[in-house]
């Protein structure tokens, strides 16, 4: 089996409702190591909810999650706290609105998770954080506060904060949609480099040109189900399903 064949996480039959609103209606979703999945679809189709379920921020009502380690969670059977924590620890999320702590410096934001949650030493976590900040061109901002940074810089810190947790899976929730157009490129550039480095990622995005360049697979969701998935060219240029064609016609 090649490195890219090994699944980091496989979700089967995932369901989630908020009251009467059946947001996820049986999502099958697996992510192989080194794969970059672009999750696309109309607003309200459930994309963010999938990411939040992958990251343990929402607990699905039903379905299963199977990890590379063999750990299996059956959500209908009330999984244990320990298993839900294992789900949460397997990934880190980069949020649309950055979600940095406003009263902490860049460095403090980045080492918070490794030190407080992962119980790593401040010295180790700081050394790692400095290396990662250097990598995204923000070494000189380590002692700045978020309000002193541009949106693009804040999102690069958001990405470094996610990387610092050394997750198996990186999740991006529309990482550039809150940015001014001239700042989008610098963030997409960092994500592109991470893809080249072999990080396993799921990216919810409306940037279809970017998805076409970077994704190994595009997943199109509508109405709480996966309508079709496949190679970027196949989904974005020659989709099979009418709903995918309609979506692309609307936004291209
Ligand atoms: P997308 O990311 O595709 O735009 P979302 O996953 O954000 O879609 O939302 C799908 C649906 O779930 C929407 O109808 C939204 O209002 C609803 N929803 C999402 N999160 C919650 C929540 N915490 N409470 C109630 N409804 C929610």
PDB file of C-alpha atoms and ligand atoms in Angstrom:
ATOM      1  CA  UNK A   1       0.000   0.000   0.000  1.00  0.00           C
ATOM      2  CA  UNK A   2       1.430   3.404  -0.915  1.00  0.00           C
ATOM      3  CA  UNK A   3       1.577   6.216   1.623  1.00  0.00           C
ATOM      4  CA  UNK A   4      -1.361   8.006   0.019  1.00  0.00           C
ATOM      5  CA  UNK A   5      -3.621   4.950   0.298  1.00  0.00           C
ATOM      6  CA  UNK A   6      -3.707   4.926   4.076  1.00  0.00           C
ATOM      7  CA  UNK A   7      -6.891   6.612   5.384  1.00  0.00           C
ATOM      8  CA  UNK A   8      -6.409   9.179   8.117  1.00  0.00           C
ATOM      9  CA  UNK A   9     -10.109   9.146   8.906  1.00  0.00           C
ATOM     10  CA  UNK A  10     -13.183   7.603   7.315  1.00  0.00           C
ATOM     11  CA  UNK A  11     -16.706   8.789   8.088  1.00  0.00           C
ATOM     12  CA  UNK A  12     -19.700   6.676   7.136  1.00  0.00           C
ATOM     13  CA  UNK A  13     -23.381   7.601   7.209  1.00  0.00           C
ATOM     14  CA  UNK A  14     -22.810  10.784   9.203  1.00  0.00           C
ATOM     15  CA  UNK A  15     -26.058  12.478  10.256  1.00  0.00           C
ATOM     16  CA  UNK A  16     -26.627  15.697  12.175  1.00  0.00           C
ATOM     17  CA  UNK A  17     -29.776  17.692  12.880  1.00  0.00           C
ATOM     18  CA  UNK A  18     -30.331  20.994  14.627  1.00  0.00           C
ATOM     19  CA  UNK A  19     -33.937  20.679  15.796  1.00  0.00           C
ATOM     20  CA  UNK A  20     -36.010  19.927  12.691  1.00  0.00           C
ATOM     21  CA  UNK A  21     -33.205  20.981  10.379  1.00  0.00           C
ATOM     22  CA  UNK A  22     -31.571  17.791   9.038  1.00  0.00           C
ATOM     23  CA  UNK A  23     -28.259  19.306   8.061  1.00  0.00           C
ATOM     24  CA  UNK A  24     -26.237  16.155   7.343  1.00  0.00           C
ATOM     25  CA  UNK A  25     -28.252  13.309   5.835  1.00  0.00           C
ATOM     26  CA  UNK A  26     -25.718  10.502   5.618  1.00  0.00           C
ATOM     27  CA  UNK A  27     -22.287  11.741   4.635  1.00  0.00           C
ATOM     28  CA  UNK A  28     -19.641   9.230   3.565  1.00  0.00           C
ATOM     29  CA  UNK A  29     -16.302  10.916   3.674  1.00  0.00           C
ATOM     30  CA  UNK A  30     -12.821   9.441   3.858  1.00  0.00           C
ATOM     31  CA  UNK A  31      -9.516  11.232   3.797  1.00  0.00           C
ATOM     32  CA  UNK A  32      -6.340   9.434   2.780  1.00  0.00           C
ATOM     33  CA  UNK A  33      -2.880  10.422   3.939  1.00  0.00           C
ATOM     34  CA  UNK A  34      -1.429  13.243   1.845  1.00  0.00           C
ATOM     35  CA  UNK A  35      -4.763  13.921   0.179  1.00  0.00           C
ATOM     36  CA  UNK A  36      -6.100  17.487  -0.236  1.00  0.00           C
ATOM     37  CA  UNK A  37      -9.888  17.520  -0.413  1.00  0.00           C
ATOM     38  CA  UNK A  38     -11.714  20.646  -1.539  1.00  0.00           C
ATOM     39  CA  UNK A  39     -15.240  20.606  -0.154  1.00  0.00           C
ATOM     40  CA  UNK A  40     -17.518  22.763  -2.275  1.00  0.00           C
ATOM     41  CA  UNK A  41     -21.240  23.399  -2.503  1.00  0.00           C
ATOM     42  CA  UNK A  42     -23.947  26.021  -2.023  1.00  0.00           C
ATOM     43  CA  UNK A  43     -24.253  28.014   1.164  1.00  0.00           C
ATOM     44  CA  UNK A  44     -26.183  26.034   3.790  1.00  0.00           C
ATOM     45  CA  UNK A  45     -25.367  22.632   2.254  1.00  0.00           C
ATOM     46  CA  UNK A  46     -23.613  21.482   5.440  1.00  0.00           C
ATOM     47  CA  UNK A  47     -19.920  21.918   4.569  1.00  0.00           C
ATOM     48  CA  UNK A  48     -18.937  23.719   7.777  1.00  0.00           C
ATOM     49  CA  UNK A  49     -20.931  21.226   9.828  1.00  0.00           C
ATOM     50  CA  UNK A  50     -18.926  18.366   8.271  1.00  0.00           C
ATOM     51  CA  UNK A  51     -15.677  20.088   9.280  1.00  0.00           C
ATOM     52  CA  UNK A  52     -16.990  20.759  12.791  1.00  0.00           C
ATOM     53  CA  UNK A  53     -17.963  17.090  13.112  1.00  0.00           C
ATOM     54  CA  UNK A  54     -14.524  16.017  11.864  1.00  0.00           C
ATOM     55  CA  UNK A  55     -12.953  18.263  14.502  1.00  0.00           C
ATOM     56  CA  UNK A  56     -15.273  17.182  17.320  1.00  0.00           C
ATOM     57  CA  UNK A  57     -16.780  20.679  17.654  1.00  0.00           C
ATOM     58  CA  UNK A  58     -20.169  19.130  16.889  1.00  0.00           C
ATOM     59  CA  UNK A  59     -21.139  15.609  17.835  1.00  0.00           C
ATOM     60  CA  UNK A  60     -22.987  13.856  14.997  1.00  0.00           C
ATOM     61  CA  UNK A  61     -26.293  12.095  15.741  1.00  0.00           C
ATOM     62  CA  UNK A  62     -25.371   8.962  13.827  1.00  0.00           C
ATOM     63  CA  UNK A  63     -22.741   7.359  11.629  1.00  0.00           C
ATOM     64  CA  UNK A  64     -19.244   6.108  12.340  1.00  0.00           C
ATOM     65  CA  UNK A  65     -15.716   7.487  12.319  1.00  0.00           C
ATOM     66  CA  UNK A  66     -12.795   5.126  11.797  1.00  0.00           C
ATOM     67  CA  UNK A  67      -9.240   6.326  12.443  1.00  0.00           C
ATOM     68  CA  UNK A  68      -5.965   5.111  10.942  1.00  0.00           C
ATOM     69  CA  UNK A  69      -5.206   3.654  14.387  1.00  0.00           C
ATOM     70  CA  UNK A  70      -8.270   1.398  14.112  1.00  0.00           C
ATOM     71  CA  UNK A  71     -10.257   3.334  16.732  1.00  0.00           C
ATOM     72  CA  UNK A  72     -13.931   3.326  15.705  1.00  0.00           C
ATOM     73  CA  UNK A  73     -16.611   5.700  17.029  1.00  0.00           C
ATOM     74  CA  UNK A  74     -20.259   4.812  16.590  1.00  0.00           C
ATOM     75  CA  UNK A  75     -22.020   8.137  17.160  1.00  0.00           C
ATOM     76  CA  UNK A  76     -25.468   6.569  17.568  1.00  0.00           C
ATOM     77  CA  UNK A  77     -24.117   4.605  20.544  1.00  0.00           C
ATOM     78  CA  UNK A  78     -22.966   7.622  22.612  1.00  0.00           C
ATOM     79  CA  UNK A  79     -19.179   7.376  22.242  1.00  0.00           C
ATOM     80  CA  UNK A  80     -17.081   7.862  25.359  1.00  0.00           C
ATOM     81  CA  UNK A  81     -15.508  11.229  26.221  1.00  0.00           C
ATOM     82  CA  UNK A  82     -12.092   9.672  25.640  1.00  0.00           C
ATOM     83  CA  UNK A  83     -13.009   8.622  22.105  1.00  0.00           C
ATOM     84  CA  UNK A  84     -14.480  12.051  21.331  1.00  0.00           C
ATOM     85  CA  UNK A  85     -11.233  13.640  22.536  1.00  0.00           C
ATOM     86  CA  UNK A  86      -9.288  11.312  20.229  1.00  0.00           C
ATOM     87  CA  UNK A  87     -11.471  12.580  17.365  1.00  0.00           C
ATOM     88  CA  UNK A  88     -10.782  16.179  18.367  1.00  0.00           C
ATOM     89  CA  UNK A  89      -7.022  15.612  18.710  1.00  0.00           C
ATOM     90  CA  UNK A  90      -6.671  14.089  15.266  1.00  0.00           C
ATOM     91  CA  UNK A  91      -7.257  17.394  13.472  1.00  0.00           C
ATOM     92  CA  UNK A  92      -6.852  21.164  13.794  1.00  0.00           C
ATOM     93  CA  UNK A  93      -9.078  23.770  12.276  1.00  0.00           C
ATOM     94  CA  UNK A  94      -8.260  27.067  10.555  1.00  0.00           C
ATOM     95  CA  UNK A  95     -11.303  29.301  10.939  1.00  0.00           C
ATOM     96  CA  UNK A  96     -12.872  31.773   8.547  1.00  0.00           C
ATOM     97  CA  UNK A  97     -12.523  34.627  11.080  1.00  0.00           C
ATOM     98  CA  UNK A  98      -9.087  33.544  12.381  1.00  0.00           C
ATOM     99  CA  UNK A  99     -10.337  33.178  16.018  1.00  0.00           C
ATOM    100  CA  UNK A 100      -7.045  34.388  17.526  1.00  0.00           C
ATOM    101  CA  UNK A 101      -7.007  35.398  21.208  1.00  0.00           C
ATOM    102  CA  UNK A 102      -6.998  39.214  20.975  1.00  0.00           C
ATOM    103  CA  UNK A 103      -5.196  39.767  24.300  1.00  0.00           C
ATOM    104  CA  UNK A 104      -2.356  37.356  23.503  1.00  0.00           C
ATOM    105  CA  UNK A 105       0.679  37.978  21.301  1.00  0.00           C
ATOM    106  CA  UNK A 106       1.256  35.996  18.114  1.00  0.00           C
ATOM    107  CA  UNK A 107       3.696  33.676  19.900  1.00  0.00           C
ATOM    108  CA  UNK A 108       1.348  33.198  22.859  1.00  0.00           C
ATOM    109  CA  UNK A 109      -1.494  32.362  20.467  1.00  0.00           C
ATOM    110  CA  UNK A 110       0.620  29.726  18.744  1.00  0.00           C
ATOM    111  CA  UNK A 111       1.981  27.996  21.874  1.00  0.00           C
ATOM    112  CA  UNK A 112      -1.318  28.030  23.819  1.00  0.00           C
ATOM    113  CA  UNK A 113      -2.545  24.657  22.472  1.00  0.00           C
ATOM    114  CA  UNK A 114       0.777  22.795  22.568  1.00  0.00           C
ATOM    115  CA  UNK A 115       1.480  23.962  26.158  1.00  0.00           C
ATOM    116  CA  UNK A 116      -2.004  23.956  27.732  1.00  0.00           C
ATOM    117  CA  UNK A 117      -3.590  21.012  25.918  1.00  0.00           C
ATOM    118  CA  UNK A 118      -0.665  18.873  24.810  1.00  0.00           C
ATOM    119  CA  UNK A 119       1.415  19.623  27.947  1.00  0.00           C
ATOM    120  CA  UNK A 120       4.573  20.322  25.947  1.00  0.00           C
ATOM    121  CA  UNK A 121       7.297  22.470  27.511  1.00  0.00           C
ATOM    122  CA  UNK A 122       7.224  26.217  26.803  1.00  0.00           C
ATOM    123  CA  UNK A 123      10.807  25.999  25.503  1.00  0.00           C
ATOM    124  CA  UNK A 124       9.970  23.267  22.979  1.00  0.00           C
ATOM    125  CA  UNK A 125       6.691  24.831  21.911  1.00  0.00           C
ATOM    126  CA  UNK A 126       8.376  28.240  21.472  1.00  0.00           C
ATOM    127  CA  UNK A 127      11.179  26.775  19.348  1.00  0.00           C
ATOM    128  CA  UNK A 128       8.607  25.063  17.114  1.00  0.00           C
ATOM    129  CA  UNK A 129       6.442  28.192  16.921  1.00  0.00           C
ATOM    130  CA  UNK A 130       9.408  30.358  15.907  1.00  0.00           C
ATOM    131  CA  UNK A 131      10.354  27.913  13.165  1.00  0.00           C
ATOM    132  CA  UNK A 132       6.788  27.857  11.817  1.00  0.00           C
ATOM    133  CA  UNK A 133       6.404  31.649  11.988  1.00  0.00           C
ATOM    134  CA  UNK A 134       9.669  31.996  10.073  1.00  0.00           C
ATOM    135  CA  UNK A 135       8.264  29.630   7.449  1.00  0.00           C
ATOM    136  CA  UNK A 136       5.221  31.831   6.770  1.00  0.00           C
ATOM    137  CA  UNK A 137       7.264  35.044   6.845  1.00  0.00           C
ATOM    138  CA  UNK A 138       6.067  36.272  10.249  1.00  0.00           C
ATOM    139  CA  UNK A 139       9.140  35.779  12.451  1.00  0.00           C
ATOM    140  CA  UNK A 140       9.276  39.521  13.160  1.00  0.00           C
ATOM    141  CA  UNK A 141       5.642  39.553  14.355  1.00  0.00           C
ATOM    142  CA  UNK A 142       6.048  37.090  17.236  1.00  0.00           C
ATOM    143  CA  UNK A 143       5.475  39.771  19.883  1.00  0.00           C
ATOM    144  CA  UNK A 144       2.729  41.652  18.028  1.00  0.00           C
ATOM    145  CA  UNK A 145      -0.952  41.476  18.965  1.00  0.00           C
ATOM    146  CA  UNK A 146      -3.567  40.363  16.417  1.00  0.00           C
ATOM    147  CA  UNK A 147      -5.010  43.896  16.039  1.00  0.00           C
ATOM    148  CA  UNK A 148      -1.571  45.055  14.834  1.00  0.00           C
ATOM    149  CA  UNK A 149      -1.663  42.609  11.898  1.00  0.00           C
ATOM    150  CA  UNK A 150      -3.419  42.613   8.523  1.00  0.00           C
ATOM    151  CA  UNK A 151      -6.137  40.015   7.929  1.00  0.00           C
ATOM    152  CA  UNK A 152      -3.749  37.986   5.769  1.00  0.00           C
ATOM    153  CA  UNK A 153      -1.112  38.015   8.501  1.00  0.00           C
ATOM    154  CA  UNK A 154      -3.706  37.021  11.117  1.00  0.00           C
ATOM    155  CA  UNK A 155      -4.794  34.091   8.982  1.00  0.00           C
ATOM    156  CA  UNK A 156      -1.164  33.003   8.513  1.00  0.00           C
ATOM    157  CA  UNK A 157      -0.900  32.987  12.327  1.00  0.00           C
ATOM    158  CA  UNK A 158      -4.132  30.947  12.377  1.00  0.00           C
ATOM    159  CA  UNK A 159      -2.478  28.413  10.073  1.00  0.00           C
ATOM    160  CA  UNK A 160       0.704  28.298  12.182  1.00  0.00           C
ATOM    161  CA  UNK A 161      -1.411  27.767  15.301  1.00  0.00           C
ATOM    162  CA  UNK A 162      -3.068  24.768  13.640  1.00  0.00           C
ATOM    163  CA  UNK A 163       0.280  23.359  12.441  1.00  0.00           C
ATOM    164  CA  UNK A 164       1.834  23.728  15.910  1.00  0.00           C
ATOM    165  CA  UNK A 165      -0.522  21.017  17.180  1.00  0.00           C
ATOM    166  CA  UNK A 166       1.039  18.563  14.688  1.00  0.00           C
ATOM    167  CA  UNK A 167      -2.356  17.122  13.695  1.00  0.00           C
ATOM    168  CA  UNK A 168      -2.916  14.210  11.311  1.00  0.00           C
ATOM    169  CA  UNK A 169      -5.443  16.336   9.454  1.00  0.00           C
ATOM    170  CA  UNK A 170      -5.732  20.088   8.780  1.00  0.00           C
ATOM    171  CA  UNK A 171      -9.215  21.521   8.298  1.00  0.00           C
ATOM    172  CA  UNK A 172      -9.803  24.903   6.640  1.00  0.00           C
ATOM    173  CA  UNK A 173     -13.204  26.594   6.847  1.00  0.00           C
ATOM    174  CA  UNK A 174     -13.327  29.144   4.020  1.00  0.00           C
ATOM    175  CA  UNK A 175      -9.890  30.445   5.054  1.00  0.00           C
ATOM    176  CA  UNK A 176      -9.867  33.414   2.682  1.00  0.00           C
ATOM    177  CA  UNK A 177     -13.499  34.500   2.592  1.00  0.00           C
ATOM    178  CA  UNK A 178     -13.083  37.167   5.312  1.00  0.00           C
ATOM    179  CA  UNK A 179     -10.051  38.734   3.585  1.00  0.00           C
ATOM    180  CA  UNK A 180      -9.781  41.742   1.324  1.00  0.00           C
ATOM    181  CA  UNK A 181      -9.138  40.508  -2.224  1.00  0.00           C
ATOM    182  CA  UNK A 182      -5.524  41.691  -2.285  1.00  0.00           C
ATOM    183  CA  UNK A 183      -4.721  39.576   0.800  1.00  0.00           C
ATOM    184  CA  UNK A 184      -6.200  36.305  -0.493  1.00  0.00           C
ATOM    185  CA  UNK A 185      -3.113  35.323  -2.501  1.00  0.00           C
ATOM    186  CA  UNK A 186      -0.683  35.280   0.429  1.00  0.00           C
ATOM    187  CA  UNK A 187      -2.900  32.875   2.398  1.00  0.00           C
ATOM    188  CA  UNK A 188      -3.598  30.603  -0.576  1.00  0.00           C
ATOM    189  CA  UNK A 189       0.173  30.581  -1.203  1.00  0.00           C
ATOM    190  CA  UNK A 190       0.824  29.196   2.290  1.00  0.00           C
ATOM    191  CA  UNK A 191      -1.887  26.530   1.867  1.00  0.00           C
ATOM    192  CA  UNK A 192      -0.421  25.561  -1.509  1.00  0.00           C
ATOM    193  CA  UNK A 193       3.005  25.058   0.111  1.00  0.00           C
ATOM    194  CA  UNK A 194       1.471  22.872   2.815  1.00  0.00           C
ATOM    195  CA  UNK A 195      -0.153  20.748   0.113  1.00  0.00           C
ATOM    196  CA  UNK A 196       3.218  20.397  -1.622  1.00  0.00           C
ATOM    197  CA  UNK A 197       4.745  19.337   1.697  1.00  0.00           C
ATOM    198  CA  UNK A 198       2.266  16.449   1.878  1.00  0.00           C
ATOM    199  CA  UNK A 199      -0.087  17.658   4.625  1.00  0.00           C
ATOM    200  CA  UNK A 200      -3.471  15.960   4.669  1.00  0.00           C
ATOM    201  CA  UNK A 201      -6.146  18.636   4.362  1.00  0.00           C
ATOM    202  CA  UNK A 202      -9.858  19.251   3.924  1.00  0.00           C
ATOM    203  CA  UNK A 203     -10.581  22.759   2.645  1.00  0.00           C
ATOM    204  CA  UNK A 204     -14.051  24.294   2.426  1.00  0.00           C
ATOM    205  CA  UNK A 205     -13.648  26.923  -0.253  1.00  0.00           C
ATOM    206  CA  UNK A 206     -15.384  29.002  -2.880  1.00  0.00           C
ATOM    207  CA  UNK A 207     -12.055  29.570  -4.658  1.00  0.00           C
ATOM    208  CA  UNK A 208     -12.643  27.097  -7.471  1.00  0.00           C
ATOM    209  CA  UNK A 209      -9.509  28.004  -9.441  1.00  0.00           C
ATOM    210  CA  UNK A 210      -7.477  27.317  -6.308  1.00  0.00           C
ATOM    211  CA  UNK A 211      -9.343  24.045  -5.697  1.00  0.00           C
ATOM    212  CA  UNK A 212      -8.563  22.970  -9.246  1.00  0.00           C
ATOM    213  CA  UNK A 213      -4.836  23.627  -8.782  1.00  0.00           C
ATOM    214  CA  UNK A 214      -4.320  22.284  -5.273  1.00  0.00           C
ATOM    215  CA  UNK A 215      -6.914  19.599  -4.533  1.00  0.00           C
ATOM    216  CA  UNK A 216      -6.328  15.936  -5.204  1.00  0.00           C
ATOM    217  CA  UNK A 217     -10.062  15.428  -4.957  1.00  0.00           C
ATOM    218  CA  UNK A 218     -13.121  17.706  -5.064  1.00  0.00           C
ATOM    219  CA  UNK A 219     -16.230  16.784  -3.083  1.00  0.00           C
ATOM    220  CA  UNK A 220     -19.484  18.503  -4.061  1.00  0.00           C
ATOM    221  CA  UNK A 221     -22.146  18.663  -1.335  1.00  0.00           C
ATOM    222  CA  UNK A 222     -25.739  19.812  -1.585  1.00  0.00           C
ATOM    223  CA  UNK A 223     -28.637  19.434   0.842  1.00  0.00           C
ATOM    224  CA  UNK A 224     -26.606  17.520   3.421  1.00  0.00           C
ATOM    225  CA  UNK A 225     -25.328  14.779   1.114  1.00  0.00           C
ATOM    226  CA  UNK A 226     -22.270  14.249  -1.064  1.00  0.00           C
ATOM    227  CA  UNK A 227     -23.614  14.575  -4.599  1.00  0.00           C
ATOM    228  CA  UNK A 228     -20.377  13.590  -6.326  1.00  0.00           C
ATOM    229  CA  UNK A 229     -16.671  13.451  -5.724  1.00  0.00           C
ATOM    230  CA  UNK A 230     -13.717  12.980  -8.019  1.00  0.00           C
ATOM    231  CA  UNK A 231     -10.644  14.522  -9.621  1.00  0.00           C
ATOM    232  CA  UNK A 232     -10.809  18.342  -9.796  1.00  0.00           C
ATOM    233  CA  UNK A 233     -11.075  18.371 -13.594  1.00  0.00           C
ATOM    234  CA  UNK A 234     -13.874  15.835 -13.559  1.00  0.00           C
ATOM    235  CA  UNK A 235     -16.009  17.647 -10.971  1.00  0.00           C
ATOM    236  CA  UNK A 236     -15.266  21.228 -12.009  1.00  0.00           C
ATOM    237  CA  UNK A 237     -15.114  20.807 -15.787  1.00  0.00           C
ATOM    238  CA  UNK A 238     -17.154  17.710 -16.686  1.00  0.00           C
ATOM    239  CA  UNK A 239     -19.495  17.047 -13.736  1.00  0.00           C
ATOM    240  CA  UNK A 240     -21.918  14.143 -14.091  1.00  0.00           C
ATOM    241  CA  UNK A 241     -24.720  15.349 -11.820  1.00  0.00           C
ATOM    242  CA  UNK A 242     -27.239  18.033 -12.748  1.00  0.00           C
ATOM    243  CA  UNK A 243     -27.003  19.654  -9.283  1.00  0.00           C
ATOM    244  CA  UNK A 244     -23.239  20.081  -9.687  1.00  0.00           C
ATOM    245  CA  UNK A 245     -23.705  21.586 -13.157  1.00  0.00           C
ATOM    246  CA  UNK A 246     -26.264  24.063 -11.812  1.00  0.00           C
ATOM    247  CA  UNK A 247     -24.003  25.105  -8.929  1.00  0.00           C
ATOM    248  CA  UNK A 248     -21.045  25.682 -11.248  1.00  0.00           C
ATOM    249  CA  UNK A 249     -23.195  27.649 -13.696  1.00  0.00           C
ATOM    250  CA  UNK A 250     -24.309  29.905 -10.840  1.00  0.00           C
ATOM    251  CA  UNK A 251     -20.900  30.730  -9.501  1.00  0.00           C
ATOM    252  CA  UNK A 252     -18.639  30.677 -12.557  1.00  0.00           C
TER     253      UNK A 252
HETATM  254  P1  LIG B   1     -22.343  25.608   4.729  1.00  0.00           P
HETATM  255  O1  LIG B   1     -21.008  25.552   5.407  1.00  0.00           O
HETATM  256  O2  LIG B   1     -22.432  24.669   3.555  1.00  0.00           O
HETATM  257  O3  LIG B   1     -22.765  27.003   4.350  1.00  0.00           O
HETATM  258  P2  LIG B   1     -23.397  24.974   7.351  1.00  0.00           P
HETATM  259  O4  LIG B   1     -22.837  23.650   7.732  1.00  0.00           O
HETATM  260  O5  LIG B   1     -22.755  26.192   7.921  1.00  0.00           O
HETATM  261  O6  LIG B   1     -23.451  25.072   5.743  1.00  0.00           O
HETATM  262  O7  LIG B   1     -24.937  25.046   7.712  1.00  0.00           O
HETATM  263  C1  LIG B   1     -25.880  24.097   7.275  1.00  0.00           C
HETATM  264  C2  LIG B   1     -27.196  24.358   7.976  1.00  0.00           C
HETATM  265  O8  LIG B   1     -27.055  24.072   9.355  1.00  0.00           O
HETATM  266  C3  LIG B   1     -27.714  25.777   7.878  1.00  0.00           C
HETATM  267  O9  LIG B   1     -29.102  25.697   7.690  1.00  0.00           O
HETATM  268  C4  LIG B   1     -27.375  26.356   9.243  1.00  0.00           C
HETATM  269  O10 LIG B   1     -28.307  27.359   9.593  1.00  0.00           O
HETATM  270  C5  LIG B   1     -27.518  25.149  10.148  1.00  0.00           C
HETATM  271  N1  LIG B   1     -26.664  25.217  11.361  1.00  0.00           N
HETATM  272  C6  LIG B   1     -25.310  25.148  11.367  1.00  0.00           C
HETATM  273  N2  LIG B   1     -24.830  25.210  12.638  1.00  0.00           N
HETATM  274  C7  LIG B   1     -25.919  25.333  13.445  1.00  0.00           C
HETATM  275  C8  LIG B   1     -26.096  25.440  14.863  1.00  0.00           C
HETATM  276  N3  LIG B   1     -25.053  25.419  15.697  1.00  0.00           N
HETATM  277  N4  LIG B   1     -27.369  25.549  15.327  1.00  0.00           N
HETATM  278  C9  LIG B   1     -28.431  25.546  14.495  1.00  0.00           C
HETATM  279  N5  LIG B   1     -28.328  25.448  13.145  1.00  0.00           N
HETATM  280  C10 LIG B   1     -27.086  25.343  12.609  1.00  0.00           C
END
